[in-house]
Amino acid sequence: MSIPELKWETFRGNAGRELRARREHRGMTAGFFLGLSLLFVPCAPAQRTQLKQGWNKFSPQDDINLGKRAATDAEKLLPPCNAPKVDAYLTQLGTRLAQKLPTGGVQYPFEFHCVNDKAINAFALPGGYVFVNRGAIEAADNEAQLAGVIAHELSHVALRHGTNQATKAMLAETGLGIFGAVFGDTTGGALLTELGSFTAGGVLLRYSRTAESQADVMGTQILYDAGYDPRALAQFFEKLEAETKGKNPPEFFSDHPNPEHRVGRVDEEVEKLGGVPTNAKRDSAEFEAIKREVLALPVVKKPVAGAPGAVAAPAPPSRSFSEYQASSYSLKYPDNWKKYPDSPDSNGGGVSFAPEGGVLDDGSGHSTLAYGLIIGVAQAKGDANDGKALNRATSQVIQDLQESNPNMKITRQGERLRLNGQPGISTFLSNVSPAGGQETDWLVTVLRPEGLVYFVCLAPQSAYDNYDKTFSSILDTVRFTR
Ligand SMILES: [Zn+2]
């Protein structure tokens, strides 16, 4: 489960990626039709889909500041390709695409980095810091496909999906643990100082399927406007899917969850744009040369959890406990665990507890929680004894978790229990663990005046038995104080 995600991340297959919140839209995004006139459609453009930014509490300058900090961290964590020609090529290609990006007049400081990682992935931090894995370059059949990936990433930047997610997490006050843990109830300004290095990436990269679909549509428009075959983006995703049928899906899909009808939606947009221009660009000799250079780069091995030499599993939970006092409850947790965020929290926002080594880098600079406990509050109304309201709110939280964690499945549902005398529901879920293999998530929910308080106890399935007792002990110490 990602702590934004502690997120900062990313939640790569972690529970609690993102809570769905009502989307609010605000008009924006001028300049959509800029550049079109230069292109293949000298007459009226078809009605291309107009995309709007979601509600955002941050300013574009916040995007840039946050993104820059996260990019600095990412650069420390991710192995560079160390290939100046490749970086120069990405910069040149990316800049050309960025010029077609509707930013509403904001000047983003675009940067493009090649990461020496064979995993097929790419990500963009707010403000325009784009990281492309060598694996994505190697997987692309031609320049248009690589351009499609970059155009998709740039669209996340222009649509400001990262800080839109952060806004939703903060404003909905649902903050699935991690969110809450990271953001507490701070405001945007404080967020900038609160976000630890390992948290930034996660939250900012946790996209919803809606955001993915938007980035596909805008990415298609950018490809079109830049003179590329606009179907290339969908073709790349289709190819990735086909090549990995029955195997582990490429990493790209864990950061960029596959929206429904992905390919169909792109094709629809291509139609709206007037079809594929006859002289659309597909490949270049330069791309082929760069791809050869990338294929020849030395491979940087990243530690694989569970493999020899990998990060060791955390030390067993201590039997001595420390006390944690939130505004509306208290609990005790093993004293060799650490609380996240480590700042005192003001208002009972989300919080997480994890052993040292329980927070992992998922390999792309995102930190995720692999062992520990996440506590959060989701919006819900109802009396503590109202079983139906409790059921409803619990289902909603599970649904929100699943939306952002496509691999999450309920394994045991709806058992009643009492937590400090209060009626609660116990649900077990499975998910993909950032430590490798499967993860067990034990979700306990209780209705309180402040909303649905939920506890997610999680560990890799293979190690869960070693934590089961500790989780029960922690929950036994929960005392609601109002
Ligand atoms: Zn995406």
XYZ file of C-alpha atoms and ligand atoms in Angstrom:
483
model
C 0.000 0.000 0.000
C 1.449 3.219 -0.921
C 2.000 5.908 1.386
C 2.091 8.826 -0.792
C 1.603 8.034 -1.878
C 3.663 8.309 1.835
C 3.129 8.531 -2.741
C 4.085 9.476 -3.036
C 3.569 7.049 -5.179
C 2.866 5.876 -5.850
C 0.880 3.317 -5.034
C 2.157 0.679 -7.085
C -0.462 -1.837 -6.418
C -0.935 -0.567 -3.009
C -4.088 -0.120 -1.262
C -5.187 3.330 -0.638
C -3.932 4.915 -3.657
C -6.437 7.473 -4.097
C -9.801 8.317 -2.831
C -12.268 9.310 -5.366
C -13.607 12.723 -4.637
C -16.185 14.747 -6.376
C -14.589 16.309 -9.328
C -15.139 19.962 -9.654
C -14.263 21.709 -12.757
C -13.336 25.207 -13.333
C -13.081 26.798 -16.661
C -9.625 27.111 -18.058
C -7.307 25.941 -20.666
C -7.280 28.561 -23.243
C -5.179 28.098 -26.261
C -6.537 24.780 -27.277
C -6.681 25.617 -30.888
C -3.312 27.281 -31.006
C -1.116 25.767 -33.554
C -3.836 24.008 -35.360
C -3.851 26.481 -38.121
C -0.332 25.486 -39.028
C -1.409 21.991 -39.599
C -3.096 19.718 -41.905
C -6.537 21.117 -41.390
C -6.490 24.610 -42.700
C -10.243 24.927 -42.495
C -12.334 24.604 -39.370
C -10.989 22.031 -36.955
C -13.443 19.338 -36.034
C -14.782 19.615 -32.524
C -11.839 18.261 -30.679
C -12.565 17.373 -27.103
C -12.003 20.300 -24.790
C -10.350 19.227 -21.609
C -10.580 21.104 -18.390
C -8.382 21.096 -15.359
C -9.949 19.727 -12.234
C -10.290 21.777 -9.119
C -6.897 22.790 -7.846
C -5.994 24.505 -4.653
C -2.450 24.980 -5.779
C -1.163 27.631 -8.124
C 0.800 26.756 -11.246
C 3.835 28.148 -9.438
C 3.194 25.612 -6.648
C 3.206 22.925 -9.325
C 6.604 24.101 -10.446
C 8.011 24.347 -6.907
C 6.639 20.991 -5.831
C 7.673 19.329 -9.056
C 11.172 20.699 -8.819
C 11.631 19.338 -5.323
C 10.253 15.972 -6.254
C 12.404 15.946 -9.399
C 15.523 16.607 -7.331
C 14.622 13.620 -5.161
C 13.823 11.489 -8.173
C 17.174 12.292 -9.725
C 18.887 11.073 -6.577
C 16.914 7.843 -6.562
C 16.799 6.935 -10.218
C 19.824 5.781 -12.202
C 20.452 8.160 -15.098
C 21.138 6.810 -18.577
C 24.329 8.908 -18.634
C 23.926 9.307 -22.359
C 24.059 12.985 -23.325
C 22.860 12.282 -26.849
C 19.800 10.472 -25.573
C 18.974 13.245 -23.123
C 19.430 15.822 -25.858
C 17.142 13.862 -28.165
C 14.451 13.510 -25.492
C 14.729 17.214 -24.728
C 14.407 18.170 -28.343
C 11.466 15.838 -28.973
C 9.796 16.753 -25.678
C 10.216 20.471 -26.230
C 8.684 20.201 -29.665
C 5.658 18.449 -28.191
C 5.450 20.828 -25.233
C 5.098 23.704 -27.647
C 1.759 22.240 -28.675
C 0.629 21.822 -25.104
C -2.235 24.046 -23.932
C -0.845 25.386 -20.662
C -3.195 28.334 -20.312
C -0.266 30.698 -20.665
C 1.827 29.165 -17.890
C 5.522 28.788 -18.705
C 6.558 25.448 -17.311
C 10.275 24.733 -17.049
C 10.137 21.497 -19.014
C 12.939 19.031 -18.405
C 13.353 15.593 -19.933
C 15.452 12.869 -18.330
C 16.393 9.409 -19.482
C 16.305 6.833 -16.661
C 18.390 3.677 -16.919
C 15.569 1.337 -16.036
C 14.365 -1.440 -18.311
C 10.831 -1.254 -16.947
C 8.509 0.233 -19.539
C 7.489 3.416 -17.820
C 7.566 7.170 -17.848
C 6.269 9.810 -15.502
C 5.945 13.553 -15.305
C 6.040 15.575 -12.129
C 3.981 18.749 -11.821
C 5.648 21.699 -13.452
C 6.968 19.676 -16.366
C 9.735 17.411 -15.090
C 9.486 14.384 -17.330
C 11.322 11.095 -16.738
C 11.407 8.465 -19.459
C 12.724 4.980 -18.716
C 15.030 3.448 -21.281
C 12.514 0.596 -21.340
C 9.907 2.900 -22.865
C 12.305 3.982 -25.597
C 13.247 0.376 -26.278
C 9.621 -0.721 -26.411
C 8.567 1.978 -28.860
C 8.416 0.816 -32.473
C 8.944 4.281 -33.837
C 9.316 7.920 -32.902
C 5.582 8.557 -33.006
C 4.977 5.972 -30.270
C 7.640 7.476 -28.026
C 6.194 10.911 -28.796
C 2.815 9.509 -27.761
C 4.141 8.469 -24.359
C 5.749 11.870 -23.816
C 2.627 13.687 -25.040
C 0.579 11.677 -22.538
C 2.968 12.686 -19.750
C 2.938 16.324 -20.793
C -0.842 16.261 -20.713
C -0.739 15.275 -17.043
C 1.381 18.391 -16.524
C -0.916 20.753 -18.428
C -4.043 19.304 -16.815
C -2.248 19.559 -13.479
C -3.398 16.114 -12.447
C -0.765 15.777 -9.722
C -1.860 18.742 -7.662
C -5.481 18.088 -8.571
C -5.073 14.717 -6.866
C -3.413 16.381 -3.921
C -6.238 18.902 -3.761
C -8.851 16.185 -3.756
C -7.008 14.304 -1.080
C -6.790 17.377 1.095
C -10.215 18.790 0.504
C -12.147 15.601 0.663
C -10.476 15.048 3.993
C -10.768 11.457 3.186
C -7.058 11.106 2.937
C -6.710 7.437 2.806
C -4.079 7.182 5.424
C -1.257 7.923 3.275
C -2.756 10.972 1.949
C -3.789 12.031 5.316
C -0.476 10.978 6.632
C 1.260 13.184 4.206
C -1.010 16.103 4.106
C -2.606 16.116 7.489
C -4.807 19.110 7.286
C -2.191 21.450 6.055
C -2.797 23.975 3.411
C -0.978 24.207 0.149
C 1.801 26.388 1.450
C 2.468 24.156 4.365
C 2.297 21.185 2.072
C 5.366 22.393 0.297
C 7.341 22.208 3.475
C 5.596 19.164 4.890
C 6.094 16.829 2.029
C 9.073 14.706 2.708
C 11.178 13.594 -0.153
C 9.750 10.149 -0.189
C 6.219 11.294 -0.107
C 6.141 13.761 -2.887
C 6.291 11.487 -5.878
C 3.558 9.188 -4.736
C 0.728 11.568 -4.219
C 1.617 13.580 -7.219
C 1.665 10.613 -9.533
C -1.388 8.790 -8.404
C -3.685 9.287 -11.298
C -7.270 8.239 -11.568
C -8.582 6.460 -14.623
C -10.386 9.631 -15.582
C -7.107 11.516 -15.497
C -5.571 8.799 -17.631
C -8.288 9.075 -20.202
C -7.886 12.858 -20.305
C -4.132 12.526 -20.769
C -4.747 10.102 -23.641
C -7.113 12.468 -25.368
C -4.920 15.525 -24.948
C -1.848 13.479 -25.841
C -3.555 12.472 -29.069
C -4.300 16.115 -29.846
C -0.668 17.049 -29.212
C 0.587 14.288 -31.483
C -1.755 15.507 -34.150
C -0.743 19.127 -33.725
C 2.935 18.202 -33.789
C 2.487 16.382 -37.069
C 2.702 12.821 -35.772
C 0.367 9.966 -36.455
C -2.163 10.601 -33.690
C -2.975 6.897 -33.367
C 0.550 6.181 -32.162
C -0.316 6.665 -28.517
C -3.091 4.093 -28.576
C -0.990 1.768 -30.713
C 1.740 1.827 -28.120
C -0.638 0.927 -25.296
C -2.269 -1.761 -27.406
C 1.081 -3.264 -28.195
C 2.117 -3.217 -24.532
C -1.056 -5.004 -23.582
C -0.780 -7.588 -26.304
C 2.848 -8.335 -25.539
C 2.223 -8.868 -21.890
C -0.989 -10.856 -22.021
C -0.993 -13.262 -19.146
C 2.235 -11.857 -17.787
C 2.946 -9.025 -15.432
C 1.569 -5.869 -16.990
C 4.208 -3.256 -17.739
C 4.991 -0.838 -14.990
C 3.484 1.975 -17.008
C 0.016 0.668 -16.242
C 0.564 0.768 -12.519
C 1.373 4.466 -12.629
C -1.101 5.120 -15.387
C -4.043 2.813 -14.744
C -5.679 1.649 -17.932
C -8.953 3.502 -18.387
C -11.796 1.613 -19.979
C -11.927 1.642 -23.747
C -8.538 3.310 -23.888
C -7.901 2.570 -27.514
C -11.462 3.261 -28.606
C -11.402 6.640 -26.929
C -8.229 7.622 -28.737
C -9.616 6.454 -32.063
C -12.701 8.555 -31.421
C -10.536 11.597 -30.845
C -8.584 10.926 -34.020
C -11.918 10.949 -35.861
C -12.844 14.254 -34.267
C -9.530 15.660 -35.379
C -10.371 14.692 -38.919
C -8.574 11.399 -39.201
C -4.929 10.578 -39.694
C -3.223 13.153 -41.912
C -1.725 11.560 -44.987
C 1.717 12.967 -44.343
C 1.739 12.231 -40.619
C 5.181 11.498 -39.243
C 5.832 8.033 -37.862
C 9.522 7.539 -37.528
C 12.881 9.201 -37.930
C 16.401 8.001 -38.534
C 17.333 9.880 -35.402
C 14.932 7.841 -33.282
C 16.304 4.600 -34.649
C 19.856 5.729 -33.873
C 18.886 6.762 -30.339
C 17.088 3.481 -29.780
C 20.214 1.565 -30.795
C 22.262 3.658 -28.408
C 19.810 3.022 -25.586
C 19.748 -0.705 -26.252
C 23.521 -0.703 -25.888
C 23.558 1.075 -22.526
C 24.815 -0.943 -19.567
C 21.989 -2.414 -17.533
C 21.603 -1.123 -14.015
C 20.239 -3.823 -11.750
C 17.723 -2.705 -9.243
C 17.267 -4.695 -6.096
C 14.260 -6.960 -6.276
C 12.437 -7.432 -3.029
C 12.671 -10.980 -1.820
C 15.700 -11.739 -3.952
C 19.148 -12.256 -2.497
C 20.703 -8.914 -1.821
C 17.342 -7.242 -1.753
C 16.130 -5.024 0.999
C 15.811 -7.078 4.134
C 12.422 -7.597 5.675
C 11.795 -5.338 8.670
C 12.765 -6.441 12.149
C 9.912 -8.162 13.996
C 7.534 -5.807 15.782
C 8.712 -4.926 19.270
C 6.583 -6.046 22.180
C 7.026 -2.727 23.909
C 4.573 -0.151 22.768
C 4.598 3.604 22.351
C 1.455 5.632 22.681
C -0.042 7.811 20.029
C -2.692 10.362 20.865
C -4.800 11.823 18.066
C -7.542 14.324 18.674
C -10.318 11.764 18.720
C -8.605 8.518 19.638
C -5.446 7.048 21.054
C -3.628 3.819 20.406
C -0.398 2.013 21.134
C 2.030 0.753 18.517
C 5.318 -1.182 18.618
C 8.054 1.141 19.765
C 10.345 0.099 16.921
C 7.836 1.467 14.434
C 7.804 5.007 13.223
C 4.866 7.287 12.783
C 4.324 9.079 9.470
C 4.223 11.954 9.088
C 6.708 12.443 11.882
C 5.484 15.944 12.626
C 2.922 16.257 15.394
C -0.435 16.254 13.754
C -2.900 18.839 14.626
C -6.228 17.506 13.869
C -6.525 13.789 13.703
C -5.829 13.594 9.983
C -4.551 10.386 8.518
C -1.486 8.822 9.977
C 0.588 5.730 9.339
C 2.853 3.527 11.401
C 5.535 1.388 9.858
C 8.649 -0.497 10.902
C 12.006 0.530 9.577
C 12.230 -1.108 6.164
C 8.446 -1.194 5.942
C 8.432 1.653 3.480
C 9.866 0.682 0.135
C 10.901 2.470 -2.959
C 8.903 0.824 -5.669
C 11.702 1.248 -8.136
C 10.573 4.454 -9.733
C 11.193 6.807 -6.890
C 7.878 6.256 -5.214
C 7.668 5.179 -1.642
C 5.013 2.735 -0.684
C 4.036 1.113 2.555
C 4.683 -2.610 2.507
C 4.345 -3.338 6.229
C 2.391 -1.397 8.808
C -0.804 0.374 9.609
C -2.613 3.237 7.943
C -5.364 5.151 9.681
C -7.651 7.594 7.985
C -11.062 9.166 8.112
C -13.462 9.115 5.169
C -16.494 11.309 4.890
C -19.551 9.479 6.114
C -22.600 10.278 8.165
C -24.501 8.044 10.448
C -24.877 6.928 14.001
C -22.196 4.589 15.274
C -24.830 1.882 15.764
C -26.406 2.311 12.365
C -25.330 -0.923 10.731
C -26.576 0.068 7.304
C -24.690 3.356 7.307
C -21.566 1.524 8.420
C -21.961 -1.000 5.619
C -22.507 1.704 3.082
C -19.542 3.791 4.130
C -17.329 0.725 4.276
C -18.333 -0.320 0.764
C -17.548 3.154 -0.463
C -14.066 3.107 1.024
C -13.397 -0.319 -0.463
C -14.617 0.852 -3.827
C -12.376 3.900 -3.633
C -9.453 1.693 -2.755
C -10.163 -0.639 -5.628
C -10.555 2.118 -8.115
C -6.993 3.141 -7.531
C -5.721 -0.364 -6.874
C -6.972 -2.435 -9.762
C -5.462 -5.608 -8.304
C -7.168 -5.276 -4.962
C -9.722 -7.958 -4.210
C -11.926 -8.714 -1.246
C -11.014 -12.047 0.250
C -13.198 -12.055 3.362
C -16.018 -9.676 3.770
C -18.192 -7.984 6.257
C -17.479 -9.636 9.583
C -18.694 -7.718 12.574
C -16.376 -6.869 15.393
C -16.109 -4.346 18.172
C -13.395 -1.797 18.465
C -13.225 -0.199 21.877
C -16.861 -1.239 22.277
C -17.925 0.367 19.028
C -19.505 -1.711 16.265
C -17.142 -2.182 13.383
C -16.651 -4.204 10.233
C -13.656 -6.320 9.413
C -12.766 -6.937 5.769
C -9.764 -8.723 4.325
C -8.409 -7.788 0.939
C -5.517 -8.908 -1.168
C -3.371 -6.700 -3.292
C -0.034 -6.693 -5.032
C 2.698 -6.042 -2.477
C 5.446 -3.545 -3.214
C 7.730 -6.097 -1.548
C 6.861 -8.632 -4.246
C 4.101 -11.210 -4.299
C 0.745 -10.640 -2.742
C -0.181 -8.424 0.151
C -2.864 -8.923 2.777
C -4.825 -5.861 3.819
C -6.987 -6.056 6.905
C -9.457 -3.219 6.872
C -11.376 -2.317 10.032
C -13.988 0.411 9.854
C -15.960 2.211 12.558
C -18.468 5.048 12.228
C -17.614 8.012 14.398
C -18.899 11.555 14.571
C -15.976 12.694 12.391
C -16.725 10.131 9.690
C -15.759 6.591 8.853
C -12.544 5.869 10.707
C -10.644 3.103 8.987
C -7.581 1.124 9.895
C -5.663 -0.730 7.207
C -3.211 -3.283 8.576
C -1.005 -4.616 5.829
C 1.940 -6.870 5.165
C 3.081 -9.189 2.410
C 0.972 -12.317 2.466
C 4.014 -14.505 3.152
C 4.832 -12.484 6.272
C 1.317 -11.623 7.383
C 1.185 -14.292 10.079
C 4.103 -12.588 11.814
C 2.131 -9.364 12.014
C -1.356 -10.631 12.644
C -0.984 -10.635 16.421
C 0.639 -7.220 16.449
C -2.163 -5.753 14.371
C -4.762 -7.210 16.733
C -2.860 -5.891 19.728
C -2.708 -2.411 18.232
C -6.432 -2.395 17.473
C -7.130 -3.624 21.015
C -5.466 -0.497 22.358
C -7.621 1.896 20.342
C -9.566 4.249 22.610
C -11.999 6.717 21.141
C -11.902 9.853 23.174
C -14.999 11.687 22.158
Zn -0.930 8.715 -17.322
